[in-house]
């Protein structure tokens, strides 16, 4: 459901052009390095210059990767003291502040992940959706209902609403196997920049009871995302219900200005 | 329950000493400035130098405040392009990644906030608590059970466990009106640096049903915090149940390395 957005990273930066790939590789390798250092009981990271040399990527890329890891709460940076690993944050699986695809989260949790599209159709926006998308009530949107599976069992129910005017002609003919954001990014060149997600504990509504095969009395985590693109306009709404028997989120809450 | 930790901010930084007060003031004033700019439809922030002059605080302080706001998802910084306001993130009330005291969150939500201590006693650590606190099973801890109120109605149930060895002699004689972290910080000079919180939707256990005056079938948000201090050792566990009729959390999920 969620894909990283390379658009901004392809723009020129102060020193050089950072491609999404080198950035992602640097971040993955930094993660590995952090895990290794943590296991060895070393919680202070080498300098940006040393990391740049060791991983063979530019300092701008290292800096971006460090900023991202800091924002996720994995590391903390103290002026004049260095960069430190938040040891207890290394191991947590599904970080709520980190926008990862459910497929990846389920795989990281040790499951064989899968996804099924239950329904795809064009709907008229009701008042609540229209307000979130800053569009008139009654405007058309593509509604995509999917289930993410863990070892073939339904674990996450997801409904995306994407304004039809972002999808060009005949939105209902889109390939249902492609991700919603692939539609939006590839189809309309409008990339998701951040999402605001309301986090609620709820009893599953009827369609979720059926789709996730849970009891009506089984509480689930409801995440209602409004996805915002770089021009600050909302681009889509995604309402997710998570059966936390399969996927349990954590969040790093930091106190100190780091 | 949660207090900011000024310890790190009092240490020397690269350029000068940043005190917790000037930092907090700068952050509050930056927040105000951001809200004003947002209302005027201006989403790009002035430079660090301009903000430093306008708010009358050092650039080091401005930089710390900007980093903190960035980590909370309120702003995004793009190399070579500037700092931008995440417009849709300004208005959200209770940010899950931002560690604010419940008293403040309830006040921001428009309630007259209050807190009541239900119980305070010394307990022996069970296996789960001992594992989180990295202490032997059976070690003593101070257990503090409290309710945070919204206009006199119970809204949040909180239980803190603080190892007795951090509290000096006679932990049971502590003033129950003082916050847990005040105990730990003032009493033992060990400051909380970050917390890892597991986020779960649950049906309220029996004591929470009573304390929050909710039905057993009313799902609540359970946040189980392990608080970590600067030396990377766990310092306390707090288990919170939130009635989201009163307090609803959101989280900013960012995609781009900003």
Coordinates of C-alpha atoms in Angstrom, one line a residue, chain B residues 22-225:
Chain B
X22 CA 15.4 29.0 26.1
X23 CA 15.0 25.8 24.0
X24 CA 11.5 25.3 25.1
X25 CA 10.6 28.9 24.6
X26 CA 12.2 28.9 21.2
X27 CA 10.2 25.8 20.3
X28 CA 6.9 27.3 21.6
X29 CA 7.6 30.5 19.6
X30 CA 8.5 28.6 16.5
X31 CA 5.2 26.6 16.8
X32 CA 3.3 29.9 17.1
X33 CA 5.2 31.3 14.1
X34 CA 4.4 28.2 12.1
X35 CA 0.7 28.4 12.9
X36 CA 0.7 32.1 11.9
X37 CA 2.5 31.5 8.6
X38 CA 0.2 28.5 7.9
X39 CA -2.9 30.6 8.4
X40 CA -1.4 33.2 6.0
X41 CA -0.9 30.4 3.4
X42 CA 2.9 30.6 3.6
X43 CA 4.5 27.2 4.0
X44 CA 8.1 28.0 3.6
X45 CA 10.0 28.9 6.8
X46 CA 12.6 31.7 7.0
X47 CA 16.2 30.7 7.3
X48 CA 17.8 29.7 10.6
X49 CA 19.6 33.0 10.7
X50 CA 16.4 35.0 10.2
X51 CA 14.5 32.9 12.8
X52 CA 17.4 33.4 15.2
X53 CA 17.1 37.2 14.8
X54 CA 13.3 37.3 14.8
X55 CA 13.0 35.2 18.0
X56 CA 16.0 36.6 19.7
X57 CA 17.6 33.2 20.4
X58 CA 20.8 31.6 19.2
X59 CA 21.1 29.6 16.0
X60 CA 22.0 26.5 18.0
X61 CA 18.7 26.8 19.9
X62 CA 16.8 27.4 16.6
X63 CA 18.5 24.4 15.1
X64 CA 17.5 22.1 18.0
X65 CA 14.0 23.3 18.0
X66 CA 13.7 22.8 14.2
X67 CA 15.1 19.3 14.5
X68 CA 12.6 18.5 17.2
X69 CA 9.7 19.8 15.1
X70 CA 11.0 17.9 12.1
X71 CA 11.1 14.7 14.2
X72 CA 7.5 15.3 15.2
X73 CA 6.6 15.5 11.5
X74 CA 5.5 19.2 11.8
X75 CA 8.0 20.5 9.3
X76 CA 10.2 19.0 6.6
X77 CA 13.6 20.1 5.5
X78 CA 14.8 19.6 2.0
X79 CA 18.5 20.0 1.3
X80 CA 19.1 23.1 -0.9
X81 CA 15.5 24.0 -0.9
X82 CA 14.6 25.1 2.6
X83 CA 12.3 24.2 5.4
X84 CA 8.6 23.7 4.8
X85 CA 5.6 23.5 7.0
X86 CA 3.7 20.2 6.8
X87 CA 0.4 22.0 6.6
X88 CA -1.8 19.1 7.4
X89 CA 0.3 18.2 10.5
X90 CA -0.1 21.6 12.2
X91 CA -3.6 21.0 13.4
X92 CA -3.3 17.5 14.8
X93 CA -3.7 17.4 18.6
X94 CA -2.2 14.4 20.3
X95 CA 0.9 13.4 18.3
X96 CA 1.8 9.9 19.2
X97 CA 5.5 10.4 18.4
X98 CA 5.7 13.5 20.6
X99 CA 6.0 12.7 24.3
X100 CA 3.7 15.2 26.0
X101 CA 2.2 15.0 29.5
X102 CA -1.4 13.8 29.5
X103 CA -2.3 16.8 31.5
X104 CA -1.2 19.0 28.6
X105 CA -2.8 16.8 25.9
X106 CA -6.2 17.0 27.7
X107 CA -5.9 20.7 28.1
X108 CA -5.0 21.1 24.4
X109 CA -8.1 19.0 23.6
X110 CA -10.2 21.7 25.3
X111 CA -10.8 19.9 28.7
X112 CA -10.1 21.1 32.2
X113 CA -7.5 18.5 33.1
X114 CA -6.9 16.7 36.4
X115 CA -5.0 13.8 37.9
X116 CA -5.8 11.5 40.8
X117 CA -3.5 8.9 42.4
X118 CA -5.5 5.7 43.0
X119 CA -2.8 3.6 44.6
X120 CA 0.9 3.7 45.4
X121 CA 2.8 0.8 46.8
X122 CA 5.9 -1.4 46.5
X123 CA 5.5 -4.6 44.5
X124 CA 7.8 -7.4 43.4
X125 CA 8.6 -7.5 39.6
X126 CA 6.9 -10.3 37.7
X127 CA 8.7 -11.9 34.8
X128 CA 7.4 -9.5 32.1
X129 CA 8.3 -6.4 34.1
X130 CA 11.6 -7.8 35.1
X131 CA 12.4 -8.5 31.4
X132 CA 11.5 -5.0 30.4
X133 CA 13.5 -3.4 33.2
X134 CA 16.5 -5.8 32.8
X135 CA 16.3 -6.7 36.5
X136 CA 15.9 -10.0 38.4
X137 CA 12.3 -11.3 38.9
X138 CA 11.2 -10.4 42.4
X139 CA 13.1 -7.1 42.7
X140 CA 11.1 -4.4 44.3
X141 CA 9.5 -1.5 42.4
X142 CA 7.3 1.4 43.2
X143 CA 3.9 0.9 41.5
X144 CA 1.9 4.1 41.0
X145 CA -1.7 3.9 39.6
X146 CA -3.2 7.1 38.4
X147 CA -6.2 8.5 36.5
X148 CA -6.1 11.6 34.3
X149 CA -9.4 13.4 34.1
X150 CA -11.1 15.5 31.5
X151 CA -13.6 17.9 33.1
X152 CA -13.7 15.6 36.1
X153 CA -14.4 12.5 34.0
X154 CA -11.8 9.7 33.9
X155 CA -10.0 9.7 30.5
X156 CA -6.6 7.9 30.9
X157 CA -5.5 5.2 33.3
X158 CA -1.8 4.9 33.9
X159 CA 0.3 2.5 36.0
X160 CA 4.1 3.3 36.4
X161 CA 6.6 0.8 37.7
X162 CA 9.9 2.4 38.9
X163 CA 12.6 0.1 40.3
X164 CA 12.9 0.8 44.0
X165 CA 16.7 0.9 43.8
X166 CA 16.4 4.1 41.8
X167 CA 14.3 5.8 44.5
X168 CA 16.6 5.6 47.5
X169 CA 15.3 4.7 51.0
X170 CA 11.6 4.3 51.8
X171 CA 10.2 4.6 48.3
X172 CA 6.7 4.1 49.6
X173 CA 7.0 7.5 51.5
X174 CA 7.2 9.5 48.2
X175 CA 4.7 12.3 47.8
X176 CA 2.1 10.8 45.5
X177 CA 1.3 14.2 43.9
X178 CA 4.8 14.4 42.3
X179 CA 5.2 12.8 38.9
X180 CA 7.0 9.5 38.4
X181 CA 9.7 11.1 36.4
X182 CA 10.2 13.8 38.9
X183 CA 11.0 11.0 41.3
X184 CA 13.4 9.4 39.0
X185 CA 15.1 12.6 37.7
X186 CA 15.3 14.5 40.9
X187 CA 15.7 11.6 43.2
X188 CA 18.3 9.6 41.3
X189 CA 19.6 12.0 38.7
X190 CA 18.8 9.5 35.9
X191 CA 16.9 11.1 33.1
X192 CA 14.5 9.5 30.6
X193 CA 15.9 9.8 27.1
X194 CA 13.3 8.0 25.0
X195 CA 10.5 5.5 25.4
X196 CA 9.5 2.6 23.3
X197 CA 5.7 2.3 23.3
X198 CA 3.8 -0.7 22.0
X199 CA 0.5 0.4 20.6
X200 CA -2.4 -2.0 20.9
X201 CA -6.2 -1.9 20.6
X202 CA -7.6 -3.9 23.6
X203 CA -10.8 -4.5 25.6
X204 CA -10.2 -2.9 29.0
X205 CA -9.0 -5.2 31.7
X206 CA -11.2 -5.3 34.9
X207 CA -9.3 -2.5 36.9
X208 CA -9.4 -0.2 33.8
X209 CA -13.2 -0.8 33.4
X210 CA -13.7 0.4 36.9
X211 CA -11.2 3.3 36.9
X212 CA -12.3 4.7 33.5
X213 CA -16.0 3.9 34.0
X214 CA -16.3 2.2 30.6
X215 CA -18.0 -0.9 29.5
X216 CA -16.0 -4.1 29.2
X217 CA -16.9 -4.1 25.4
X218 CA -15.5 -0.5 24.9
X219 CA -12.1 -0.8 23.1
X220 CA -9.3 1.4 24.5
X221 CA -5.8 2.2 23.3
X222 CA -3.1 0.5 25.3
X223 CA 0.3 2.1 25.3
X224 CA 3.0 0.0 27.1
X225 CA 6.1 2.2 27.5

